[in-house]
């Protein structure tokens, strides 16, 4: 076995050293590009997923979302729950809130956004919306008669620029009419406009929890309580901790809350990615196959001679396998270098998605998977043509 | 020692059949230098292919050193060629990507010799064929005569029981032919190398111990050269 490999290696090495360098370099380049392609798109997709996940946490849900018990509309004694939660180690922020739909009207524009009623300080301990004020300022505890709008909801005077129904370019300081679903209408001064790049934030509106309770005559209730934890990724354990502290309400993780939306996006990305990967691998297999096949056909006579002087067919096949693996190895290396350059370029000029700049995520698993699949493809694409050509009987091969 | 019994080789299926060998029985003793002669198409190469295990007879058996080579599978036949046979082709058949030395090195390496042993065997054999100083050239950079000597060195490097040569001088001028034939004669006399060589040049006859003449796939006559150079039919 080892003897055979030695001879095969010897033949492969000579073939590479004394063979056509142009073809070899081109082949290596193609394999390098395939390698880049195998890694790049998935790394961007993972980057987008990471971005969206972070957005879900930072602008929509925190890490955990507590909702009312079955068949109840509200969480009762919200502040007691809040205090209980705040004492649990690992929790850094707790924000009780109401969600309702409301009708907002301004200068004849009527829109039905979701209205969030929050305790601004608590909310800022969980979400980052408060840091994304693009004009005016964010709500403060105790604010009444004031509203903060997402920039898409506020909209533009030129309707064509709007992507969702908007208030037609309302600005800070103006007054909008809000009609709640209990029929009460009130006027609110626009205190600030937020531009967070999170769609749900930017197309909705915020008032204080105090204001809301006053309108509805409620006290110490909430539709949901958002919880921020120190560590992301330990949500299931934290849920168990919460249960052990006697929390009886429903507890969701942010993954569960955003699952549908994210899965849809990632699902369609994955289809694109799958097609891209398949096409790349097919290109790799075809290129290596053709190169090795032409190599063997071109050396038909030589293969006959080798067999005639007593070199076993398996050695000859192996020598072509080694050549294919050489192409794979150098191709992967070249691809790796290209990838590094691209990543560096992207670090300097990031791709900006709705939601922020995307950092490509190149992890070990992705690299290992791409390298492995390229390795297997090279093995097959080296083996099959060598196997086919070496099948010919000695005399007809030698006669050529 | 080679024994071929009732060898036939029929080419072509169906109506048009060519009987390249039509019942050949032959026996070659250890240490003999045998010439196979005869007109074109008489079956000389076909017979040599049988001895060289490059082809299988349609019927008949071949024993080499007591081994019924017809019963071996492909892998064993390849091993047999590597270890016991040396084959020299008319057109040299060197591997163009390998230098002279590497061409000779290859069979010894495949046989499992250590690099030291290989290098030693190579330089020894290359010196023997008179190519001590051209060993790092590629075949394309050598003359026909030189290439053929590399091919002979390659055939000899594993010390084969039997050296087979199919018209090794056909592409060479008479001077180079003589170098090759003298080399064969030396190998035969000094190292007792058994050689079977195909030729159609009359003047080659004086080198052979025995001459087998073929015609239409059968042995037409056999002659033996005595010590004083007289060539006479065998009884
Ligand atoms: N592959 C083949 N297919 C069909 N017929 C073949 C094949 N090889 C050889 N023959 C036929 O077998 C016969 C013997 O051929 P062979 O090559 O042994 O002759 P030869 O004595 O070596 O001739 P030469 O002196 O020209 O080399 C010829 O009639 C040839 O046409
Ligand atoms: Mg012939």
XYZ file of C-alpha atoms and ligand atoms in Angstrom:
667
model
C 0.000 0.000 0.000
C 2.633 2.472 1.104
C 4.977 1.327 -1.675
C 2.210 1.905 -4.168
C 1.549 5.368 -2.829
C 5.212 6.221 -3.050
C 5.394 5.277 -6.709
C 2.096 7.048 -7.414
C 3.358 10.134 -5.644
C 6.584 10.039 -7.628
C 4.662 9.852 -10.915
C 2.225 12.581 -9.878
C 5.001 14.890 -8.815
C 6.861 14.499 -12.093
C 3.651 14.983 -14.015
C 2.927 18.223 -12.189
C 6.486 19.527 -12.402
C 6.944 18.662 -16.079
C 3.346 19.046 -17.239
C 1.554 22.066 -18.646
C 1.808 24.864 -16.085
C -0.774 27.083 -17.760
C -3.583 24.550 -17.562
C -2.604 23.659 -14.046
C -2.636 27.273 -12.840
C -5.996 27.940 -14.446
C -7.478 24.836 -12.894
C -6.127 25.804 -9.514
C -7.561 29.285 -9.929
C -10.996 27.893 -10.758
C -10.944 25.618 -7.734
C -9.847 28.585 -5.642
C -12.812 30.594 -6.892
C -15.135 27.695 -6.172
C -13.775 27.601 -2.650
C -14.434 31.334 -2.252
C -17.922 30.829 -3.563
C -18.573 27.948 -1.176
C -17.660 30.092 1.800
C -18.609 33.618 0.879
C -22.359 33.433 0.329
C -23.090 31.315 3.414
C -20.902 33.610 5.499
C -22.975 36.577 4.381
C -26.200 34.707 5.067
C -25.016 33.801 8.531
C -23.967 37.419 8.954
C -27.467 38.553 8.028
C -28.989 36.041 10.423
C -26.702 37.252 13.186
C -27.694 40.824 12.392
C -31.397 40.029 12.404
C -31.079 38.072 15.607
C -29.307 40.940 17.264
C -32.028 43.250 15.980
C -34.721 41.032 17.428
C -33.009 41.171 20.783
C -32.090 44.845 20.725
C -35.251 46.338 19.265
C -38.111 43.904 19.678
C -37.853 41.330 22.433
C -34.844 41.449 24.682
C -33.848 37.896 25.561
C -37.057 36.662 27.135
C -40.665 37.749 26.732
C -43.171 37.094 29.473
C -46.819 37.048 28.443
C -50.106 36.595 30.294
C -51.240 33.206 31.504
C -53.563 31.260 29.306
C -56.861 32.977 28.491
C -55.795 36.246 30.122
C -55.236 39.547 28.401
C -52.999 41.098 31.032
C -50.227 40.195 33.356
C -51.486 41.284 36.752
C -49.378 42.904 39.467
C -46.776 43.768 36.891
C -44.540 45.754 39.220
C -44.364 42.913 41.698
C -43.325 40.577 38.882
C -40.846 43.176 37.718
C -39.222 43.435 41.129
C -39.089 39.664 41.418
C -37.409 39.385 38.050
C -34.928 42.132 38.774
C -33.631 40.185 41.742
C -32.801 37.103 39.681
C -29.061 36.904 38.980
C -28.215 37.169 35.297
C -31.055 39.563 34.524
C -29.997 43.108 33.700
C -33.224 44.711 32.603
C -36.998 44.245 32.878
C -39.563 46.248 30.967
C -43.322 45.839 31.327
C -45.300 47.219 28.392
C -48.692 47.423 26.779
C -49.325 46.816 23.109
C -52.385 48.077 21.382
C -53.444 49.135 17.979
C -54.449 52.742 17.666
C -55.437 55.151 14.977
C -53.090 58.057 14.499
C -54.159 60.996 12.396
C -52.247 64.021 11.151
C -53.379 66.479 8.483
C -55.745 64.034 6.897
C -53.329 61.093 6.997
C -54.773 58.253 9.050
C -52.625 55.303 10.016
C -53.099 52.279 12.259
C -49.752 51.456 13.825
C -49.035 49.386 16.888
C -48.791 51.608 19.902
C -46.346 50.551 22.596
C -46.814 51.895 26.080
C -43.612 51.753 28.067
C -41.751 52.888 31.119
C -38.961 54.660 29.274
C -36.245 53.986 31.827
C -37.137 50.308 32.180
C -37.448 49.988 28.436
C -33.967 51.432 27.958
C -32.614 48.724 30.258
C -33.818 46.127 27.771
C -34.044 47.622 24.284
C -31.881 50.081 22.413
C -34.658 52.069 20.801
C -33.888 55.021 23.044
C -30.437 55.345 21.509
C -31.786 55.659 17.993
C -33.577 58.967 18.156
C -33.005 60.785 14.880
C -34.746 64.001 15.858
C -36.246 65.411 19.039
C -35.793 63.217 22.082
C -36.950 59.965 23.569
C -39.726 59.584 26.112
C -38.869 60.086 29.760
C -40.579 58.629 32.808
C -43.611 60.723 33.707
C -44.140 62.124 30.206
C -47.769 62.671 29.370
C -49.266 64.103 26.229
C -46.196 63.133 24.265
C -45.555 60.519 21.618
C -42.501 59.110 19.874
C -42.889 57.924 16.294
C -40.886 55.581 14.129
C -39.465 57.413 11.112
C -41.410 55.306 8.632
C -44.629 56.089 10.438
C -43.757 59.768 10.554
C -43.132 59.476 6.851
C -42.235 62.014 4.216
C -44.073 64.878 2.670
C -43.453 63.235 -0.682
C -45.632 60.163 -0.426
C -43.574 58.275 -2.986
C -40.723 57.999 -0.527
C -42.845 56.106 1.982
C -42.756 52.337 2.178
C -45.589 52.004 4.710
C -48.690 54.120 5.248
C -47.429 57.230 6.978
C -48.461 60.479 8.542
C -47.085 62.424 5.594
C -43.966 63.898 7.084
C -44.946 64.863 10.602
C -42.141 66.554 12.505
C -41.099 66.932 16.090
C -43.241 69.440 17.937
C -46.362 68.865 15.830
C -49.510 67.439 17.323
C -51.162 64.227 16.207
C -54.561 62.790 17.098
C -54.558 59.310 18.574
C -57.776 57.353 18.837
C -57.529 54.370 21.170
C -59.589 51.264 20.718
C -61.820 52.220 23.636
C -62.967 55.188 21.565
C -61.006 57.842 23.434
C -59.211 60.390 21.254
C -56.351 62.448 22.522
C -53.833 64.839 21.139
C -50.127 64.180 21.494
C -47.146 66.291 20.774
C -44.463 64.479 18.793
C -41.499 64.388 21.152
C -39.080 62.441 18.984
C -38.634 60.355 15.910
C -36.633 57.116 16.021
C -34.689 55.581 13.185
C -33.587 52.167 14.353
C -33.500 50.149 11.123
C -35.769 47.675 12.854
C -38.925 47.564 10.829
C -41.310 47.014 13.729
C -39.877 49.951 15.619
C -39.682 52.334 12.711
C -43.278 51.906 11.630
C -44.883 52.109 15.061
C -45.387 54.527 17.935
C -44.545 54.856 21.640
C -46.190 56.544 24.591
C -45.592 56.129 28.304
C -47.230 53.361 30.266
C -48.502 56.004 32.673
C -50.361 57.776 29.890
C -51.846 54.571 28.618
C -53.083 53.485 32.043
C -54.660 56.839 32.489
C -56.505 56.585 29.164
C -57.757 53.099 29.871
C -58.148 53.429 33.613
C -55.843 50.507 34.274
C -53.282 50.036 36.971
C -50.201 47.879 37.310
C -50.930 45.598 34.391
C -48.962 44.723 31.236
C -49.395 42.835 27.976
C -45.820 41.685 28.036
C -42.700 41.981 30.105
C -39.408 42.022 28.272
C -36.346 40.635 30.033
C -32.725 41.272 29.212
C -30.095 38.803 30.394
C -26.338 39.170 30.646
C -25.654 36.317 28.282
C -27.290 35.689 24.942
C -27.655 32.057 23.971
C -28.591 30.795 27.448
C -32.284 31.630 27.074
C -33.586 28.147 27.783
C -31.611 27.898 31.002
C -32.795 31.348 32.034
C -36.361 30.287 31.397
C -35.886 27.388 33.800
C -34.399 29.759 36.341
C -37.449 32.002 36.002
C -39.734 29.022 36.463
C -37.840 28.014 39.578
C -38.362 31.535 40.928
C -42.074 30.949 40.619
C -42.920 32.907 37.490
C -46.235 31.495 36.370
C -46.781 33.465 33.206
C -45.837 32.185 29.763
C -42.150 32.644 28.999
C -40.925 32.879 25.427
C -37.402 33.176 24.189
C -36.624 35.770 21.531
C -35.913 32.913 19.114
C -39.418 31.605 19.576
C -40.908 35.038 19.141
C -38.985 35.803 15.979
C -38.872 32.266 14.634
C -41.402 32.667 11.887
C -40.021 35.814 10.415
C -36.425 34.726 10.646
C -37.009 31.206 9.415
C -38.707 32.553 6.363
C -35.835 34.826 5.514
C -33.146 32.290 6.331
C -35.178 29.633 4.554
C -35.185 31.527 1.292
C -31.532 32.419 1.736
C -30.739 28.785 2.294
C -32.370 27.819 -0.967
C -30.248 30.383 -2.780
C -27.221 29.172 -0.898
C -27.950 25.541 -1.666
C -28.212 26.277 -5.363
C -25.015 28.310 -5.243
C -23.160 25.548 -3.422
C -24.453 22.862 -5.766
C -23.485 24.861 -8.841
C -20.007 25.524 -7.418
C -19.433 21.884 -6.642
C -20.650 20.824 -10.053
C -18.249 23.308 -11.629
C -15.435 21.920 -9.491
C -16.247 18.339 -10.370
C -16.550 19.065 -14.077
C -13.357 21.105 -14.248
C -11.236 18.596 -12.363
C -12.844 15.738 -14.250
C -12.090 17.303 -17.617
C -8.547 18.215 -16.678
C -7.738 14.753 -15.381
C -9.588 13.103 -18.228
C -7.709 15.057 -20.875
C -4.518 14.358 -18.971
C -5.126 10.627 -19.014
C -6.337 10.476 -22.593
C -3.348 12.516 -23.678
C -1.136 10.048 -21.835
C -2.934 6.991 -23.085
C 0.204 5.518 -24.560
C 2.204 6.354 -21.473
C -0.346 4.572 -19.317
C -0.040 1.523 -21.575
C 3.736 1.596 -21.227
C 3.550 1.895 -17.470
C 1.276 -1.117 -17.298
C 3.514 -3.041 -19.717
C 6.589 -2.558 -17.542
C 4.691 -3.778 -14.507
C 3.214 -0.679 -12.865
C -0.115 -1.693 -11.411
C -3.252 0.019 -12.587
C -4.080 1.078 -9.043
C -0.767 2.950 -8.844
C -1.556 4.812 -12.031
C -5.033 5.712 -10.806
C -3.539 6.855 -7.535
C -1.053 9.083 -9.319
C -3.969 10.929 -10.937
C -5.749 11.063 -7.596
C -2.677 12.742 -6.166
C -2.746 15.256 -8.999
C -6.400 15.994 -8.325
C -5.647 16.393 -4.632
C -2.778 18.701 -5.445
C -5.151 20.868 -7.461
C -7.581 20.737 -4.552
C -4.974 21.618 -1.942
C -3.378 24.512 -3.793
C -6.778 25.657 -5.069
C -8.121 25.768 -1.526
C -5.080 27.687 -0.387
C -5.423 30.197 -3.210
C -9.147 30.466 -2.458
C -8.333 31.017 1.215
C -6.034 33.892 0.350
C -8.685 35.430 -1.894
C -11.235 35.047 0.844
C -9.001 36.801 3.339
C -8.584 39.688 0.917
C -12.322 39.906 0.338
C -13.048 39.822 4.058
C -10.518 42.556 4.639
C -12.125 44.607 1.907
C -15.538 44.057 3.456
C -14.298 44.994 6.880
C -13.242 48.346 5.419
C -16.375 48.799 3.287
C -19.149 46.742 4.873
C -22.281 45.726 3.024
C -25.178 47.621 4.596
C -28.451 45.779 4.928
C -31.682 47.252 6.229
C -30.796 46.853 9.852
C -27.162 47.747 9.643
C -23.817 46.621 8.273
C -23.405 42.878 7.815
C -20.229 41.239 9.039
C -19.635 37.951 7.158
C -19.427 35.059 9.598
C -16.728 32.574 8.594
C -16.710 29.828 11.171
C -14.730 26.615 11.463
C -17.708 24.441 10.596
C -18.292 26.313 7.352
C -14.639 26.091 6.361
C -14.449 22.415 7.310
C -17.639 21.632 5.420
C -16.528 23.468 2.281
C -13.059 21.962 2.374
C -14.455 18.487 2.914
C -16.953 18.744 0.092
C -14.302 20.094 -2.247
C -11.981 17.300 -1.148
C -14.573 14.633 -1.882
C -15.433 16.227 -5.198
C -11.737 16.222 -6.145
C -11.369 12.584 -5.179
C -14.305 11.575 -7.353
C -13.303 13.825 -10.229
C -9.769 12.451 -10.128
C -10.682 8.833 -9.669
C -13.379 8.322 -12.270
C -11.524 9.520 -15.397
C -8.331 7.729 -14.321
C -10.326 4.581 -13.745
C -11.951 4.847 -17.159
C -8.750 5.479 -19.092
C -6.649 2.857 -17.333
C -9.228 0.209 -18.156
C -7.976 0.006 -21.736
C -5.877 -3.066 -22.532
C -2.155 -2.606 -22.813
C -1.591 -3.258 -26.479
C -4.263 -0.958 -27.835
C -3.102 1.769 -25.430
C 0.488 1.426 -26.596
C -0.480 1.398 -30.262
C -2.324 4.666 -29.559
C 12.929 -21.497 -19.107
C 9.855 -20.775 -21.190
C 7.566 -23.385 -22.608
C 4.793 -22.413 -25.009
C 2.360 -25.160 -26.030
C -0.049 -25.086 -28.944
C -0.407 -21.346 -28.812
C -3.050 -19.744 -30.974
C -4.196 -16.176 -31.156
C -7.219 -15.367 -33.266
C -8.118 -11.771 -33.979
C -11.569 -10.645 -34.951
C -14.957 -12.078 -34.240
C -17.438 -13.390 -36.776
C -16.655 -14.093 -40.395
C -13.264 -12.420 -40.879
C -10.817 -14.095 -38.539
C -7.075 -13.594 -38.513
C -5.083 -16.455 -37.059
C -2.036 -14.458 -35.987
C -0.738 -17.550 -34.173
C -1.899 -20.870 -35.450
C -0.541 -23.520 -33.124
C 2.939 -22.590 -31.985
C 4.906 -24.757 -29.591
C 8.230 -23.437 -28.477
C 10.767 -23.995 -25.728
C 13.420 -21.519 -24.685
C 16.244 -22.580 -22.396
C 17.755 -20.521 -19.645
C 20.691 -18.477 -20.928
C 19.713 -18.713 -24.591
C 19.752 -15.785 -26.988
C 16.923 -16.580 -29.380
C 16.011 -14.661 -32.531
C 12.505 -14.752 -33.956
C 12.462 -13.953 -37.653
C 10.032 -14.067 -40.504
C 8.144 -11.874 -42.911
C 5.867 -9.048 -41.875
C 2.576 -10.279 -40.476
C 3.922 -13.727 -39.686
C 3.042 -13.430 -35.988
C 6.407 -12.554 -34.425
C 5.145 -9.679 -32.322
C 2.054 -11.601 -31.373
C 4.200 -14.413 -30.003
C 6.408 -11.996 -28.092
C 3.332 -10.323 -26.572
C 2.344 -13.732 -25.225
C 5.731 -14.217 -23.578
C 5.652 -10.663 -22.268
C 2.194 -11.180 -20.718
C 0.927 -8.213 -22.693
C -1.760 -10.347 -24.284
C -3.398 -13.697 -23.666
C -3.424 -16.561 -26.170
C -6.778 -17.652 -27.543
C -5.719 -21.187 -26.630
C -2.608 -22.945 -25.431
C -0.460 -22.566 -22.330
C 2.684 -20.707 -21.404
C 4.962 -21.720 -18.574
C 7.629 -19.297 -17.440
C 9.934 -20.606 -14.724
C 7.348 -23.267 -14.061
C 4.517 -20.778 -13.564
C 1.442 -21.238 -15.732
C 1.097 -17.539 -16.459
C -2.292 -18.000 -18.123
C -3.822 -18.832 -14.767
C -2.687 -15.589 -13.108
C -5.092 -12.710 -12.579
C -4.316 -9.241 -13.955
C -2.670 -8.013 -10.791
C -0.369 -11.005 -10.549
C 0.477 -10.716 -14.228
C 1.459 -7.090 -13.655
C 3.641 -8.171 -10.736
C 5.107 -10.906 -12.898
C 5.994 -8.424 -15.621
C 7.558 -6.135 -13.053
C 9.681 -8.756 -11.313
C 10.527 -11.357 -13.926
C 10.216 -9.828 -17.376
C 11.915 -7.020 -19.213
C 10.340 -5.764 -22.416
C 12.013 -3.567 -25.026
C 9.789 -1.969 -27.650
C 10.647 -0.922 -31.157
C 9.826 2.724 -30.417
C 11.597 2.751 -27.011
C 8.376 3.569 -25.138
C 9.993 5.700 -22.473
C 7.902 7.870 -20.182
C 8.474 11.334 -21.691
C 8.010 13.151 -18.377
C 10.766 11.188 -16.696
C 14.498 11.609 -17.168
C 16.608 8.661 -18.269
C 17.473 7.921 -14.689
C 13.886 8.227 -13.504
C 12.657 5.929 -16.259
C 15.041 3.276 -15.015
C 14.383 4.101 -11.373
C 10.643 3.596 -11.694
C 10.470 -0.226 -11.965
C 12.942 -0.705 -9.148
C 10.992 1.704 -6.997
C 7.735 -0.070 -7.838
C 9.391 -3.282 -6.801
C 9.894 -1.876 -3.324
C 13.624 -1.291 -3.264
C 14.929 1.417 -0.968
C 15.969 4.700 -2.643
C 19.601 3.774 -2.026
C 19.231 0.398 -3.675
C 17.350 1.966 -6.568
C 19.987 4.618 -7.160
C 22.719 2.023 -6.990
C 20.963 -0.375 -9.354
C 20.181 2.485 -11.740
C 23.675 3.869 -12.053
C 25.087 0.350 -12.337
C 22.746 -0.583 -15.159
C 23.055 2.757 -16.935
C 26.814 2.393 -16.886
C 26.431 -1.120 -18.237
C 24.451 0.133 -21.254
C 26.980 2.912 -21.724
C 24.927 5.905 -20.559
C 26.784 6.901 -17.456
C 26.637 10.637 -18.131
C 23.345 11.394 -19.900
C 21.122 10.241 -17.104
C 19.468 13.550 -16.267
C 18.124 14.168 -19.736
C 14.527 13.744 -20.749
C 13.853 11.216 -23.552
C 13.071 14.072 -25.927
C 16.613 15.320 -25.503
C 18.259 12.022 -26.454
C 19.023 10.263 -29.728
C 17.154 7.120 -30.746
C 20.092 4.922 -29.891
C 20.435 6.499 -26.465
C 16.721 6.200 -25.793
C 16.784 2.541 -26.725
C 19.652 1.957 -24.330
C 17.656 3.666 -21.575
C 14.766 1.363 -22.442
C 17.067 -1.634 -22.185
C 18.390 -0.409 -18.857
C 14.809 -0.034 -17.652
C 14.015 -3.571 -18.791
C 17.053 -4.936 -16.977
C 16.981 -3.029 -13.714
C 14.930 -5.621 -11.863
C 17.161 -8.465 -13.092
C 14.476 -10.193 -15.124
C 14.511 -13.899 -15.881
C 13.678 -13.074 -19.438
C 14.474 -10.102 -21.638
C 12.117 -9.649 -24.573
C 12.831 -7.241 -27.422
C 10.556 -6.563 -30.377
C 12.660 -5.218 -33.255
C 14.702 -2.982 -30.927
C 16.919 -1.840 -33.797
C 14.211 -1.124 -36.347
C 14.408 2.633 -35.835
C 18.186 2.774 -35.586
C 21.007 3.071 -38.090
C 23.382 0.143 -38.422
C 25.979 1.615 -36.136
C 23.522 2.106 -33.305
C 21.976 -1.271 -34.074
C 25.368 -2.862 -33.605
C 25.805 -1.129 -30.256
C 22.476 -2.572 -29.098
C 23.200 -6.051 -30.434
C 26.688 -6.071 -28.940
C 25.136 -5.036 -25.666
C 22.648 -7.898 -25.862
C 25.430 -10.297 -26.656
C 27.446 -9.105 -23.671
C 24.466 -9.410 -21.385
C 23.872 -12.906 -22.679
C 27.476 -14.104 -22.436
C 28.600 -12.364 -19.253
C 25.398 -12.347 -17.218
C 23.726 -15.358 -18.813
C 20.713 -13.208 -19.529
C 18.036 -15.120 -21.422
C 16.970 -13.012 -24.402
C 14.246 -13.432 -26.996
C 14.457 -10.886 -29.761
C 12.356 -10.286 -32.855
C 14.210 -9.163 -35.968
C 13.938 -9.245 -39.702
C 17.509 -8.236 -40.517
C 19.559 -11.095 -41.950
C 22.794 -9.783 -40.483
C 21.390 -10.011 -36.940
C 21.433 -13.784 -37.302
C 25.053 -14.039 -36.343
C 24.243 -12.794 -32.844
C 21.609 -15.442 -32.076
C 22.206 -18.869 -30.579
C 19.047 -20.092 -32.169
C 16.740 -18.715 -34.842
C 13.027 -19.421 -34.955
C 11.516 -18.538 -38.324
C 7.813 -17.915 -38.535
C 5.395 -17.779 -41.394
C 1.616 -17.323 -41.356
C 1.333 -17.875 -37.646
C 3.337 -21.095 -37.462
C 6.993 -21.953 -36.969
C 8.447 -22.628 -40.371
C 11.920 -23.745 -39.323
C 14.424 -23.603 -36.506
C 18.150 -23.140 -36.917
C 21.012 -23.274 -34.479
C 24.336 -21.512 -34.676
C 27.256 -23.647 -33.655
C 30.373 -22.429 -31.838
C 32.194 -21.705 -35.081
C 29.336 -19.584 -36.395
C 27.818 -22.131 -38.762
C 24.049 -21.925 -38.947
C 22.322 -25.244 -39.424
C 18.761 -26.494 -39.104
C 17.989 -28.241 -35.837
C 17.122 -31.885 -36.107
N -5.070 -6.040 -32.920
C -5.135 -6.760 -34.038
N -6.329 -6.919 -34.631
C -6.431 -7.656 -35.743
N -5.397 -8.263 -36.334
C -4.175 -8.135 -35.795
C -3.986 -7.365 -34.606
N -2.677 -7.420 -34.278
C -2.084 -8.174 -35.235
N -2.973 -8.599 -36.110
C -2.705 -9.448 -37.258
O -2.001 -10.605 -36.832
C -1.024 -10.968 -37.756
C 0.329 -11.068 -37.077
O 0.720 -9.804 -36.627
P 2.099 -9.489 -35.915
O 2.104 -8.109 -35.468
O 2.390 -10.547 -34.917
O 3.117 -9.656 -37.125
P 4.687 -9.459 -37.147
O 5.275 -10.759 -37.529
O 5.144 -8.881 -35.879
O 4.864 -8.438 -38.312
P 5.892 -7.203 -38.460
O 7.180 -7.776 -38.911
O 5.285 -6.346 -39.509
O 5.970 -6.538 -37.151
C -1.055 -9.929 -38.856
O -1.795 -10.465 -39.949
C -1.776 -8.772 -38.243
O -2.528 -8.090 -39.231
Mg 5.929 -7.002 -35.230
